[in-house]
């Protein structure tokens, strides 16, 4: 469980691919204090398990199913990624509850830059549009954000300069793909309603 408040960024230091597994090694300074093998870390919004670590790197294994759903296969050496350690009882919840289970990917269809805000428009698959609600929560590449507007299967988010500065959103352009986790409550409500329709 995470909050969607990115703690820092890291860089991809090594990628090892086999037919069945992808192993990422990520470098980050001043992030790995008290880390242990088996700990969960959100990497661009994807919950991954630490399998090895040093003072400034950690490695995670990514299964094929996760590779199909997320953008992890698009990562290249030295790419920057958003990082967050899992939620603990004494940690402030500044965002919203995030599982780190990416639902789908979305594509950035428009960018509008104003003086104090950057507006991203992101399109997601049709089967997830029922999870979108104006003023609802959504996670984009591990970042907890508020939906400012919904247009069918597209939504708009407004990014303040500080969020842009401390996350990888500052590198994004139109056409780029991002990981999407929709709001947990919307997901469960939608599932319950669809099940009722099936059994009505």
Coordinates of C-alpha atoms in Angstrom, one line a residue:
X1 CA 0.0 0.0 0.0
X2 CA 1.3 3.5 -0.9
X3 CA 0.0 7.1 -0.8
X4 CA 1.0 8.3 -4.2
X5 CA 3.4 10.9 -2.7
X6 CA 6.6 10.4 -4.6
X7 CA 9.6 10.4 -2.2
X8 CA 12.3 10.8 -4.8
X9 CA 13.4 9.6 -8.2
X10 CA 16.0 7.1 -9.2
X11 CA 17.7 6.1 -12.4
X12 CA 17.7 2.7 -14.1
X13 CA 21.2 1.3 -13.7
X14 CA 20.8 -2.1 -15.2
X15 CA 18.2 -4.1 -17.1
X16 CA 18.3 -7.9 -17.5
X17 CA 15.7 -9.6 -19.6
X18 CA 14.8 -13.2 -20.1
X19 CA 11.8 -14.9 -21.7
X20 CA 10.1 -15.1 -18.3
X21 CA 11.5 -12.3 -16.2
X22 CA 12.8 -8.8 -16.3
X23 CA 15.2 -7.7 -13.5
X24 CA 15.7 -4.0 -13.0
X25 CA 18.4 -2.4 -10.9
X26 CA 17.7 1.2 -9.8
X27 CA 20.1 3.7 -8.4
X28 CA 18.9 6.3 -5.9
X29 CA 20.8 8.3 -3.2
X30 CA 19.5 8.7 0.3
X31 CA 16.4 6.5 -0.3
X32 CA 17.4 3.1 0.9
X33 CA 17.9 3.5 4.6
X34 CA 16.5 0.6 6.6
X35 CA 15.5 -1.2 3.3
X36 CA 15.3 -5.0 3.5
X37 CA 14.9 -7.8 1.0
X38 CA 11.1 -8.4 0.5
X39 CA 10.2 -4.8 1.0
X40 CA 7.8 -3.2 -1.5
X41 CA 8.7 -0.1 -3.5
X42 CA 6.5 1.7 -6.0
X43 CA 8.5 2.2 -9.2
X44 CA 6.5 4.6 -11.5
X45 CA 3.4 3.4 -9.7
X46 CA 4.1 -0.4 -10.0
X47 CA 4.5 -2.2 -6.7
X48 CA 7.7 -4.3 -6.9
X49 CA 9.6 -6.4 -4.4
X50 CA 13.2 -5.8 -3.5
X51 CA 15.3 -8.9 -4.2
X52 CA 18.8 -7.4 -3.6
X53 CA 20.2 -4.0 -2.6
X54 CA 23.4 -2.0 -1.8
X55 CA 23.7 1.4 -0.1
X56 CA 22.4 3.2 -3.2
X57 CA 20.9 0.6 -5.5
X58 CA 18.1 -2.0 -5.3
X59 CA 16.9 -4.7 -7.7
X60 CA 13.4 -6.0 -8.5
X61 CA 12.0 -8.8 -10.6
X62 CA 9.1 -8.1 -12.9
X63 CA 6.9 -10.9 -14.1
X64 CA 5.6 -11.0 -17.7
X65 CA 2.0 -10.2 -16.7
X66 CA 3.2 -7.0 -15.0
X67 CA 5.3 -6.2 -18.1
X68 CA 2.1 -6.5 -20.3
X69 CA 0.1 -4.1 -18.2
X70 CA 2.6 -1.4 -17.3
X71 CA 5.3 0.7 -19.0
X72 CA 8.2 -1.2 -17.4
X73 CA 9.3 -2.7 -20.7
X74 CA 9.7 0.7 -22.1
X75 CA 12.4 1.7 -19.6
X76 CA 15.9 2.2 -20.8
X77 CA 19.3 2.6 -19.0
X78 CA 19.5 6.0 -17.2
X79 CA 15.8 6.6 -17.5
X80 CA 14.4 8.4 -14.4
X81 CA 11.7 6.7 -12.4
X82 CA 9.4 7.8 -9.5
X83 CA 10.0 6.0 -6.2
X84 CA 7.9 5.6 -3.1
X85 CA 8.4 3.1 -0.2
X86 CA 5.3 1.3 1.1
X87 CA 3.0 2.9 3.7
X88 CA 3.8 2.4 7.4
X89 CA 1.6 3.1 10.4
X90 CA 3.6 6.2 11.3
X91 CA 3.7 7.6 7.8
X92 CA 1.7 10.7 6.9
X93 CA -1.0 10.0 4.2
X94 CA -0.6 13.0 2.0
X95 CA -2.2 11.6 -1.1
X96 CA -4.8 8.8 -1.3
X97 CA -4.7 5.0 -0.9
X98 CA -2.7 3.5 -3.8
X99 CA -2.2 -0.3 -4.1
X100 CA 0.6 -0.2 -6.7
X101 CA -1.4 -2.5 -8.9
X102 CA -1.5 -0.7 -12.2
X103 CA -4.8 -1.0 -14.0
X104 CA -3.8 0.1 -17.5
X105 CA -1.6 2.5 -19.4
X106 CA -2.8 5.8 -20.7
X107 CA -1.4 8.1 -23.5
X108 CA -0.8 11.8 -23.1
X109 CA -2.9 13.5 -25.8
X110 CA -2.5 17.2 -24.9
X111 CA -0.2 19.4 -22.8
X112 CA -0.9 23.0 -21.8
X113 CA 1.6 25.0 -19.9
X114 CA 0.6 28.1 -18.0
X115 CA 2.7 30.1 -15.6
X116 CA 1.7 28.2 -12.4
X117 CA 0.2 25.1 -13.7
X118 CA 0.7 22.4 -16.3
X119 CA -2.4 20.7 -17.7
X120 CA -2.1 17.1 -18.9
X121 CA -4.9 15.4 -20.9
X122 CA -4.6 11.6 -20.7
X123 CA -6.6 9.0 -22.7
X124 CA -7.3 5.6 -21.1
X125 CA -9.0 2.4 -22.5
X126 CA -12.8 2.6 -22.7
X127 CA -13.3 -0.1 -20.2
X128 CA -11.8 2.1 -17.4
X129 CA -13.7 5.3 -18.2
X130 CA -16.4 4.4 -15.6
X131 CA -13.6 4.8 -12.9
X132 CA -13.2 8.5 -13.8
X133 CA -14.9 11.2 -11.8
X134 CA -14.4 14.9 -11.7
X135 CA -12.6 15.8 -8.4
X136 CA -11.8 12.1 -7.9
X137 CA -8.4 10.6 -7.3
X138 CA -6.1 8.9 -9.8
X139 CA -2.5 7.8 -9.9
X140 CA -0.3 8.6 -12.8
X141 CA 3.1 6.9 -12.8
X142 CA 2.8 6.6 -9.0
X143 CA 1.7 10.2 -8.4
X144 CA -1.5 10.8 -6.5
X145 CA -3.5 13.4 -8.5
X146 CA -6.9 15.0 -8.6
X147 CA -9.0 14.7 -11.8
X148 CA -10.1 18.2 -12.9
X149 CA -12.2 17.2 -15.8
X150 CA -13.5 14.1 -17.6
X151 CA -14.2 13.9 -21.4
X152 CA -15.5 10.4 -22.2
X153 CA -12.3 8.3 -21.8
X154 CA -10.0 11.2 -21.4
X155 CA -9.2 13.2 -18.2
X156 CA -7.4 16.3 -17.3
X157 CA -5.0 16.8 -14.4
X158 CA -3.4 20.1 -13.2
X159 CA 0.2 19.8 -12.1
X160 CA 1.8 22.4 -9.9
X161 CA 5.5 23.4 -10.5
X162 CA 6.7 21.5 -7.4
X163 CA 5.1 18.2 -8.5
X164 CA 6.6 18.7 -11.9
X165 CA 10.1 19.4 -10.3
X166 CA 10.2 16.4 -8.1
X167 CA 8.7 13.8 -10.4
X168 CA 9.3 12.4 -13.9
X169 CA 6.3 14.3 -15.3
X170 CA 8.7 17.1 -16.3
X171 CA 10.0 14.8 -19.1
X172 CA 6.7 13.8 -20.5
X173 CA 5.5 14.9 -24.0
X174 CA 2.4 14.3 -26.1
X175 CA 2.2 10.6 -27.1
X176 CA 4.1 9.3 -24.1
X177 CA 2.6 6.4 -22.2
X178 CA 2.0 6.5 -18.5
X179 CA 0.9 3.9 -15.8
X180 CA -2.6 4.5 -14.5
X181 CA -4.1 3.2 -11.3
X182 CA -7.7 4.3 -10.9
X183 CA -9.3 5.2 -7.5
X184 CA -9.8 2.2 -5.3
X185 CA -13.4 3.1 -4.3
X186 CA -14.5 3.8 -7.8
X187 CA -13.1 0.5 -8.9
X188 CA -15.0 -1.5 -6.2
X189 CA -18.3 0.4 -6.8
X190 CA -18.0 -0.2 -10.5
X191 CA -17.3 -3.9 -10.0
X192 CA -20.3 -4.3 -7.7
X193 CA -22.7 -2.4 -10.0
X194 CA -21.6 -4.5 -13.1
X195 CA -22.1 -7.7 -11.1
X196 CA -25.6 -6.6 -10.2
X197 CA -26.3 -5.9 -13.8
X198 CA -25.1 -9.4 -14.8
X199 CA -27.3 -11.1 -12.1
X200 CA -30.4 -8.9 -12.5

